[in-house]
Short mmCIF file of C-alpha atoms and ligand atoms in Angstrom, two decimals:
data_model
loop_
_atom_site.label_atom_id
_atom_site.label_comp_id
_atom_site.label_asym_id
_atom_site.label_seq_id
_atom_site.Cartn_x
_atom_site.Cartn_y
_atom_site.Cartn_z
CA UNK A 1 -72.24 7.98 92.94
CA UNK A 2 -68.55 8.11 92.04
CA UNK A 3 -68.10 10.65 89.13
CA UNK A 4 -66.70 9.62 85.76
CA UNK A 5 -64.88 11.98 82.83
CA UNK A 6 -63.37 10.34 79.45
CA UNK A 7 -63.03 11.80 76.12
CA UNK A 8 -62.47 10.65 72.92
CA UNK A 9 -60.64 12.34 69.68
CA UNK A 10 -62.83 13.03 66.16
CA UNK A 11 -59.49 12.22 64.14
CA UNK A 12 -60.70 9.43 61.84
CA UNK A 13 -63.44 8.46 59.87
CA UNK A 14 -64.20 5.77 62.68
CA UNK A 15 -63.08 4.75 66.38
CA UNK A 16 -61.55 1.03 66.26
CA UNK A 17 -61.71 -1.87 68.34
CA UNK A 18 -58.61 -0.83 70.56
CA UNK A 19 -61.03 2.46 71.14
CA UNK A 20 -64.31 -0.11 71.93
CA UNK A 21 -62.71 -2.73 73.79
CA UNK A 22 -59.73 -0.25 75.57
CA UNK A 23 -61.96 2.67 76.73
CA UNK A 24 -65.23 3.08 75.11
CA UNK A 25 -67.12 -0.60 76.26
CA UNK A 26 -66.57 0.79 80.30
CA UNK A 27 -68.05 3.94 79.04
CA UNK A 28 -71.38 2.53 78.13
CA UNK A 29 -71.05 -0.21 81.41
CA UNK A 30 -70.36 2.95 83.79
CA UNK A 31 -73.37 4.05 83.27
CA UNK A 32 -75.24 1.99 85.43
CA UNK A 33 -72.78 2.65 88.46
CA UNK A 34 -71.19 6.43 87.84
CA UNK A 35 -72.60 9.99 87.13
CA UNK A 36 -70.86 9.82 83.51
CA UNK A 37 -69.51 12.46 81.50
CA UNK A 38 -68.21 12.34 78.18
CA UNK A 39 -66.81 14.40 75.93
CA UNK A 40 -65.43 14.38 72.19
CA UNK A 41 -62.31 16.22 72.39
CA UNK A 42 -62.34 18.60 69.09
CA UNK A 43 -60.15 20.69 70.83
CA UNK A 44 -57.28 18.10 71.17
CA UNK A 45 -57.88 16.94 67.08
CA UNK A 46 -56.41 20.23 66.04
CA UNK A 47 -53.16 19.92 67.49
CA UNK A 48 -52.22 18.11 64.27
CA UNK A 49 -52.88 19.69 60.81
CA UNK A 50 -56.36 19.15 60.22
CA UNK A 51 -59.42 19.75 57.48
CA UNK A 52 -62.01 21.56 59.08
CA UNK A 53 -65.03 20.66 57.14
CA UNK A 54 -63.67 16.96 57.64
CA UNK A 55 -63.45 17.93 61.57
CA UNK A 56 -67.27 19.13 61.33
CA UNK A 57 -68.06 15.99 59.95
CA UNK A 58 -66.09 13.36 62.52
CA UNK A 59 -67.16 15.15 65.29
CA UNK A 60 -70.95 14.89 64.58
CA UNK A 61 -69.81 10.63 63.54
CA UNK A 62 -67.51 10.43 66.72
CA UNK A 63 -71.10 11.63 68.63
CA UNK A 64 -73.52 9.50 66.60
CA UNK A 65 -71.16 6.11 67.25
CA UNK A 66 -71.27 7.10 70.86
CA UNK A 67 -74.91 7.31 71.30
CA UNK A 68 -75.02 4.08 68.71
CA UNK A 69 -72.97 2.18 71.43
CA UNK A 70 -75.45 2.44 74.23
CA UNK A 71 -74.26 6.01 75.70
CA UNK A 72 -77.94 7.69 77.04
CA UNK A 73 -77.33 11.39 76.72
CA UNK A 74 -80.00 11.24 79.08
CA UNK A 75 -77.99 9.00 81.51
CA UNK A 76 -74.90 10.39 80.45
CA UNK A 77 -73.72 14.16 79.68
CA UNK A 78 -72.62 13.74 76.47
CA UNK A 79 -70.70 16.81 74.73
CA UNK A 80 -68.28 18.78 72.87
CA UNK A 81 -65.60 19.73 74.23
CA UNK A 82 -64.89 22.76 72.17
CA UNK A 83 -69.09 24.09 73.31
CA UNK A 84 -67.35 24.30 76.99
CA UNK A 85 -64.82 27.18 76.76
CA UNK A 86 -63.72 26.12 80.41
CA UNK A 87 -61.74 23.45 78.77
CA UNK A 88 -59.19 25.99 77.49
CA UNK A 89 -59.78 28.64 80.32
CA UNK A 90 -58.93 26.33 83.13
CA UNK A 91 -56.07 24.52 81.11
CA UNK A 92 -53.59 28.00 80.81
CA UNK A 93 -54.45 27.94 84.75
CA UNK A 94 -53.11 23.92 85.06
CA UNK A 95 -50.10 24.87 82.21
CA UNK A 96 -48.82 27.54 84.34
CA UNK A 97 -48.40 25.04 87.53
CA UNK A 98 -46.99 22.23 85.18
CA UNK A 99 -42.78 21.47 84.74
CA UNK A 100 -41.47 22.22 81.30
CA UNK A 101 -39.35 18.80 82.10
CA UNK A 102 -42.58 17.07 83.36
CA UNK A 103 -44.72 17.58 80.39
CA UNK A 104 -41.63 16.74 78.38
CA UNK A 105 -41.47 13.25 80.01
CA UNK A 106 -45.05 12.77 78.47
CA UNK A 107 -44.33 9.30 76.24
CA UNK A 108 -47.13 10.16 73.41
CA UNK A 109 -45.54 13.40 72.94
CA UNK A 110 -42.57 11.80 72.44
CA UNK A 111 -43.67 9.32 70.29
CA UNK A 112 -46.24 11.47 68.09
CA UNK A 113 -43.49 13.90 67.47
CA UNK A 114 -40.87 11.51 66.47
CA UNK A 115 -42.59 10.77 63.44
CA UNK A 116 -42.80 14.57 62.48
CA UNK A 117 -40.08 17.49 61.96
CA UNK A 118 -39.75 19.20 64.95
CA UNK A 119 -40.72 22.42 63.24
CA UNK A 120 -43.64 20.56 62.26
CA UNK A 121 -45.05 19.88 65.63
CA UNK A 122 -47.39 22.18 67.24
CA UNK A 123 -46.99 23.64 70.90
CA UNK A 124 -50.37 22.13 71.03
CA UNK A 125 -49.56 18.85 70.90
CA UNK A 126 -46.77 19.75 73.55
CA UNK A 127 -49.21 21.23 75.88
CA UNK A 128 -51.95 18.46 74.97
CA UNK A 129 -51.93 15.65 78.24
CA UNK A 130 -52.37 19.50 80.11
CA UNK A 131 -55.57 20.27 78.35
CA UNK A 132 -56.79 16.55 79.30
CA UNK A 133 -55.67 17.73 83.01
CA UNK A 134 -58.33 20.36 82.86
CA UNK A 135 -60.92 17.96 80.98
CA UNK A 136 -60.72 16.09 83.83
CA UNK A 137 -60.44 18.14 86.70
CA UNK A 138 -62.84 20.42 85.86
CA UNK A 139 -65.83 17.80 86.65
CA UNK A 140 -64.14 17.13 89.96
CA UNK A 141 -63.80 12.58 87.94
CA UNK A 142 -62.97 10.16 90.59
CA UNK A 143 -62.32 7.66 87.49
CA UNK A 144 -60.90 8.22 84.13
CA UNK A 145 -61.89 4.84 82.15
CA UNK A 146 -59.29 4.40 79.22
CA UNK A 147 -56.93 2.20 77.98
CA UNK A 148 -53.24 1.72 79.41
CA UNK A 149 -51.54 4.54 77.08
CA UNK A 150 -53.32 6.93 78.65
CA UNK A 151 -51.77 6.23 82.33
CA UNK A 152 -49.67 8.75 82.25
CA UNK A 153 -51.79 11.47 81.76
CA UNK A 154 -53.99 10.80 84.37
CA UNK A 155 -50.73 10.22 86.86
CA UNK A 156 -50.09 13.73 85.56
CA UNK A 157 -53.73 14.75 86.41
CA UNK A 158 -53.09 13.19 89.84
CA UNK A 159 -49.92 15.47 90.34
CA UNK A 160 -50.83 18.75 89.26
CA UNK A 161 -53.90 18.76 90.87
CA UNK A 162 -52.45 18.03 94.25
CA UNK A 163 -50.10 20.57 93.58
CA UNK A 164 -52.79 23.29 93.29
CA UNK A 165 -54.10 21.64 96.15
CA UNK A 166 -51.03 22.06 98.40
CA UNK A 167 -50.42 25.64 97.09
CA UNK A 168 -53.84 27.18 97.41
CA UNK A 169 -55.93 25.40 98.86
CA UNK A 170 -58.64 22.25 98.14
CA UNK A 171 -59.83 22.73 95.12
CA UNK A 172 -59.98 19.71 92.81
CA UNK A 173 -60.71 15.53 93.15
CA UNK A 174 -57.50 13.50 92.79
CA UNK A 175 -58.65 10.97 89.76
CA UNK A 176 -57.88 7.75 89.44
CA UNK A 177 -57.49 5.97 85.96
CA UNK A 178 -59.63 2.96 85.33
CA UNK A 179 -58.30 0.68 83.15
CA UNK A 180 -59.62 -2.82 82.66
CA UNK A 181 -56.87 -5.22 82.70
CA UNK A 182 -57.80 -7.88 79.83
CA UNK A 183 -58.55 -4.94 77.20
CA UNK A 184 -56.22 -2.36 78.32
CA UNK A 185 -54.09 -2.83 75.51
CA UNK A 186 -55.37 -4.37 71.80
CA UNK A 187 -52.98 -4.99 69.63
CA UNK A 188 -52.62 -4.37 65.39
CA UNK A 189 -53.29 -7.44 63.30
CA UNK A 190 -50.48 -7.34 61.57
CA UNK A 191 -47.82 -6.30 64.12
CA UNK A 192 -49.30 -7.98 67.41
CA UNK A 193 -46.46 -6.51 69.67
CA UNK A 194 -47.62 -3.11 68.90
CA UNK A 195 -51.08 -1.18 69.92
CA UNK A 196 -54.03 -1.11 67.39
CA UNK A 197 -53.57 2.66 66.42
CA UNK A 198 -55.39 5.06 63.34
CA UNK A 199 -52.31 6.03 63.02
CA UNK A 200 -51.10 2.87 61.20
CA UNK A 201 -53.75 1.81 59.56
CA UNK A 202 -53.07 -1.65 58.15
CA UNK A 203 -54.37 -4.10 60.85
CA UNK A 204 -56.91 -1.56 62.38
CA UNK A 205 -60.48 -2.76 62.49
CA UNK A 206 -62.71 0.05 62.31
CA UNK A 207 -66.49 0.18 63.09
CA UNK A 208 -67.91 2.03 60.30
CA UNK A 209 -65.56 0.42 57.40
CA UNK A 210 -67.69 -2.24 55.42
CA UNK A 211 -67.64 -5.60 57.80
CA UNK A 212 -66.44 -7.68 55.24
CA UNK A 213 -63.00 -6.08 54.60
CA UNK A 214 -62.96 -6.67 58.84
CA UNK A 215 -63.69 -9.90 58.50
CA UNK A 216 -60.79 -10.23 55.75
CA UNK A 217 -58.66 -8.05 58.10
CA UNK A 218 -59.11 -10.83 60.84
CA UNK A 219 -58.53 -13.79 58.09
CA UNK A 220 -55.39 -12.01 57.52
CA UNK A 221 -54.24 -11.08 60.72
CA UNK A 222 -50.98 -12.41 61.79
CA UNK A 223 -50.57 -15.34 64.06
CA UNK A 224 -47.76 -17.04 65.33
CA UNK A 225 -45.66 -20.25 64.43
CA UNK A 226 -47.24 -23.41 65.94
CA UNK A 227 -50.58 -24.55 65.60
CA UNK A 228 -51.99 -24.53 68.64
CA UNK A 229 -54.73 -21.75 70.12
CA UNK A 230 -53.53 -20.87 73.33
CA UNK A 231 -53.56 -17.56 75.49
CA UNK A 232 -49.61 -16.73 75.88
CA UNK A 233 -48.89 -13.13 74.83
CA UNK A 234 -45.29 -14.23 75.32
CA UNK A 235 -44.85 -16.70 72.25
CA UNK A 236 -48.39 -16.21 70.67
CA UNK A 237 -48.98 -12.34 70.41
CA UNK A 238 -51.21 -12.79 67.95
CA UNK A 239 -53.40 -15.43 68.96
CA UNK A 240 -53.41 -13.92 71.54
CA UNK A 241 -54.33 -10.82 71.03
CA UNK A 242 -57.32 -12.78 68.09
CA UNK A 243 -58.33 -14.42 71.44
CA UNK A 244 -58.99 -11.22 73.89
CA UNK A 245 -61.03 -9.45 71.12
CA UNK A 246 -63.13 -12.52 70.51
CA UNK A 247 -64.02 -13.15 74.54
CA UNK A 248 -64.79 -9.37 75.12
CA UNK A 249 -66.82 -8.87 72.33
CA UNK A 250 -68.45 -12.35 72.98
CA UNK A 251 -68.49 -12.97 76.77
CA UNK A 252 -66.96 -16.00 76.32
CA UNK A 253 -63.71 -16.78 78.89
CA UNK A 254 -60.51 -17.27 77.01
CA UNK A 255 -60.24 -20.69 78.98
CA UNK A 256 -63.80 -21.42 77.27
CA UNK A 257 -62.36 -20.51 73.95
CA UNK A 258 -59.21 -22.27 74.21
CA UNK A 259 -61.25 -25.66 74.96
CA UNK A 260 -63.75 -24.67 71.83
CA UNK A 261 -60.27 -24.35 69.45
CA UNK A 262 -58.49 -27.49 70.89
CA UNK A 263 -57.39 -29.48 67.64
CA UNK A 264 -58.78 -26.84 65.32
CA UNK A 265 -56.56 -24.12 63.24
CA UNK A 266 -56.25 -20.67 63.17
CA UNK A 267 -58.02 -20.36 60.14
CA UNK A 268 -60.79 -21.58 62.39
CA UNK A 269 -60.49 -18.90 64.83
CA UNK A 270 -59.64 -16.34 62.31
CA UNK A 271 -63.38 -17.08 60.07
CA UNK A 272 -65.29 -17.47 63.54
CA UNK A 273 -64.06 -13.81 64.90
CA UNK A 274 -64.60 -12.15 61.48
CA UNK A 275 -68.02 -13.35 61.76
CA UNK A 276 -68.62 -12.24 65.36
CA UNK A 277 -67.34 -8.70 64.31
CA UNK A 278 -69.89 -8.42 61.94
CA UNK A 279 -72.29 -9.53 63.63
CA UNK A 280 -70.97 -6.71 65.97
CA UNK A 281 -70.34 -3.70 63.87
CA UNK A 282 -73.50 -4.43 61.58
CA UNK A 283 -76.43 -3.10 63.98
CA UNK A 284 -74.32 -0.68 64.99
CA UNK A 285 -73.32 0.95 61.99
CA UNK A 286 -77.17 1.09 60.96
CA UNK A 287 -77.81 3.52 64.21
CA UNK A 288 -74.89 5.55 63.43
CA UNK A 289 -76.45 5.80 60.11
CA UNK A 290 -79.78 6.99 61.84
CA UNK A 291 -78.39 9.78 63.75
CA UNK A 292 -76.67 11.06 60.57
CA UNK A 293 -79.75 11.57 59.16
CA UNK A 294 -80.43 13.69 61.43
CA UNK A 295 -77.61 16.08 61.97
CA UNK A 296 -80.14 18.91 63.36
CA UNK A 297 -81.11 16.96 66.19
CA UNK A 298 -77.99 15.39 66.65
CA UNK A 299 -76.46 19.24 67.41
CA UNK A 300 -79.77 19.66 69.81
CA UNK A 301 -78.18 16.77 71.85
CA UNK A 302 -74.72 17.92 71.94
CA UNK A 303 -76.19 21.38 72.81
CA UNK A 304 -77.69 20.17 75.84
CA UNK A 305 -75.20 18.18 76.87
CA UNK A 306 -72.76 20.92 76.91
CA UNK A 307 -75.20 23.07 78.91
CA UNK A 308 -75.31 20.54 81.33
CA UNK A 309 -71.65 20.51 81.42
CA UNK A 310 -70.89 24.21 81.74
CA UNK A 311 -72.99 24.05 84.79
CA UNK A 312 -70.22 21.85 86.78
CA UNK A 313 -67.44 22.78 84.94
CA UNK A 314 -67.98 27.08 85.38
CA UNK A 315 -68.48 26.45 89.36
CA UNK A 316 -65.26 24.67 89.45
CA UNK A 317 -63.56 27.02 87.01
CA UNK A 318 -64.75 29.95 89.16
CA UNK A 319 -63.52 28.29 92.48
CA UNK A 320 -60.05 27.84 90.95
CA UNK A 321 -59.75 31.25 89.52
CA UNK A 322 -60.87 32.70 93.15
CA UNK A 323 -57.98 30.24 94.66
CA UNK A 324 -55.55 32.38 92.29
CA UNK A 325 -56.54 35.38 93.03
CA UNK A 326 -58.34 36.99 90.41
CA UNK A 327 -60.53 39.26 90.66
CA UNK A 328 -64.18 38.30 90.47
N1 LIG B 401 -55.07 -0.25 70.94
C1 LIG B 401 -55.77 0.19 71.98
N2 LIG B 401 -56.09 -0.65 72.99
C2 LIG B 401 -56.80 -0.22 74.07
N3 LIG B 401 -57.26 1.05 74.19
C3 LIG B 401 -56.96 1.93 73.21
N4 LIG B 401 -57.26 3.23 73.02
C4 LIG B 401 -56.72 3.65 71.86
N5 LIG B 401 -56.07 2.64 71.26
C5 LIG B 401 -56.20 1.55 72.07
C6 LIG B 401 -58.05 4.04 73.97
O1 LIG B 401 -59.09 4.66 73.23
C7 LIG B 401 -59.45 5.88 73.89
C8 LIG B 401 -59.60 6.99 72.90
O2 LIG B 401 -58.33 7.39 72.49
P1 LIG B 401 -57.99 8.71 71.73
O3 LIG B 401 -59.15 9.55 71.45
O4 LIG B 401 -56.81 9.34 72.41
O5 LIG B 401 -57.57 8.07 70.43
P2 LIG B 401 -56.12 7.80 70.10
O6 LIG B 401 -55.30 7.36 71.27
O7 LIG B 401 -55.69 9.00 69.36
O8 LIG B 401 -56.37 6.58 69.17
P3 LIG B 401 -55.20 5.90 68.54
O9 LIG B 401 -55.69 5.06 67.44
O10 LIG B 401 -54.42 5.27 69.63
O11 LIG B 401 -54.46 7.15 67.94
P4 LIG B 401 -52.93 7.46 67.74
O12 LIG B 401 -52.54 6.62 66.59
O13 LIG B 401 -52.97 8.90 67.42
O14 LIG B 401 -52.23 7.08 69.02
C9 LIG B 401 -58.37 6.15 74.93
O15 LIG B 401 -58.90 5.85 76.21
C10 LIG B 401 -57.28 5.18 74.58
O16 LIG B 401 -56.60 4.74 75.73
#
């Protein structure tokens, strides 16, 4: 079976539907088709100034919403990054064969630090798409599923790793990133030409807020002039957009929809979603609930899984450092 390596950041209270319907729905459907590993990245969250009882505390509800949304940590090997210290060991390794002017191309660096004082931003959050190089590599991932901001990183992944390839010798799986085309990029509710990010929070849907303030969030949600529900991210972003969240969380084709709306409004399409999110979210936030409950055997899960990790990840780590030349 192709091999399969995604993580996901414990930086809010709750991963949103960009998270779900970009990256985190392929995780649970991979399953059945890839050896799957999975990983929440603690180790990327501090890179920005951070609470670390609140870290604690998202990384045990990033965990529980995984397992809530159909990941089998006995399927799966589900961990913590920061409980397999090859992460960081291999990533100096990966920094070291990395362009000062190629990681400084990195977009989401360039983005996340605009918003901050340079003095502000931390070398971490420089080096950051580099520690995702060795997340990935380390498992020896033919497929990174995420959505389309994360491209780069894995083209990154692709280069350095053929580098160290070229320069001592085969040592790691080129990856590929797997992004599915329809939900590779959900957009905010209120600005539908940007992404759906926690880092503006005002038309994020979250999974764990109370489903009625989604389902207002989605009666509120902008749409476009006109009246007509049609798919055309062109002139109609945000129906758009209203449209490719309600056929992936549904099934239903957009074509199907579109036929279903003819002649209605998008106050129509707006009530109808909210109630298909709850009816989403609702079941869903009642496991999470459950595996809060139990924190203790939560961390016996986790504990396992990384276990099960450091098995692949120290034989790759040890091939690598024996391609350097250290000593044994
Ligand atoms: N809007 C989105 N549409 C599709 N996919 C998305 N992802 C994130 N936003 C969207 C995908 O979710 C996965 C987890 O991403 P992460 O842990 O890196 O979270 P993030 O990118 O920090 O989440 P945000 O909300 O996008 O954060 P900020 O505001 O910090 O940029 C990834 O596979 C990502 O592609």
């Amino acid at each position: 079976r192709p091999r399969v390596l995604s993580g996901i950041q414990p930086t809010a209270d709750s991963f949103h539907l960009g998270n779900y319907l970009g990256a985190l729905r392929q995780w649970v459907a991979m399953q059945e088709t890839h050896d799957t590993y999975y990983c929440v990245v603690d180790l990327h969250a501090i890179t920005v100034e951070h609470d670390p009882a609140l870290l604690r505390q998202r990384t045990r509800v990033s965990a529980a919403q995984l397992l809530a949304l159909g990941i089998d940590p006995d399927r799966s090997v589900l961990f913590v990054q920061s409980q397999v210290p090859e992460h960081t060991q291999l990533s100096w390794v990966m920094e070291c064969m990395a362009g000062f002017g190629e990681a400084s191309r990195m977009t989401q660096f360039k983005d996340k630090s605009a918003r901050q004082a340079m003095d502000r931003v931390s070398v971490g959050l420089f080096t950051y798409p580099i520690l995702q190089v060795a997340d990935i590599l380390l498992y020896q991932a033919n497929y990174v599923p995420v959505g389309e901001d994360q491209r780069q990183h894995v083209e990154l992944t692709r280069d350095l790793a053929q580098r160290f390839n070229t320069r001592f010798g085969q040592t790691f799986t080129l990856p590929e990133a797997f992004i599915v085309k329809d939900t590779a990029k959900i957009y905010d509710l209120q600005d539908p030409t940007s992404k759906m990010s926690k880092s503006v929070p005002a038309g994020v849907v979250e999974l764990l807020e109370d489903p009625k303030k989604s389902a207002k969030k989605i009666r509120s949600a902008v749409t476009d002039t006109g009246r007509e529900i049609v798919y055309d991210t062109e002139n109609k972003p945000g129906v758009s957009n209203l449209l490719t969240i309600y056929s992936a969380l549904t099934g239903r084709s957009v074509p199907s929809l579109e036929a279903d709306y003819a002649g209605k409004g998008y106050g129509d399409l707006k009530k109808d979603l909210g109630e298909v999110v709850v009816e989403f979210v609702t079941p869903i936030q009642a496991a999470v609930q459950g595996y809060l409950d139990d924190p203790a055997e939560l961390d016996k899960v986790l504990a396992r899984g990384a276990e099960r990790a450091r098995s692949v990840a120290s034989e790759t780590l040890t091939r690598a450092y024996d391609r350097i030349g250290f000593l044994a």
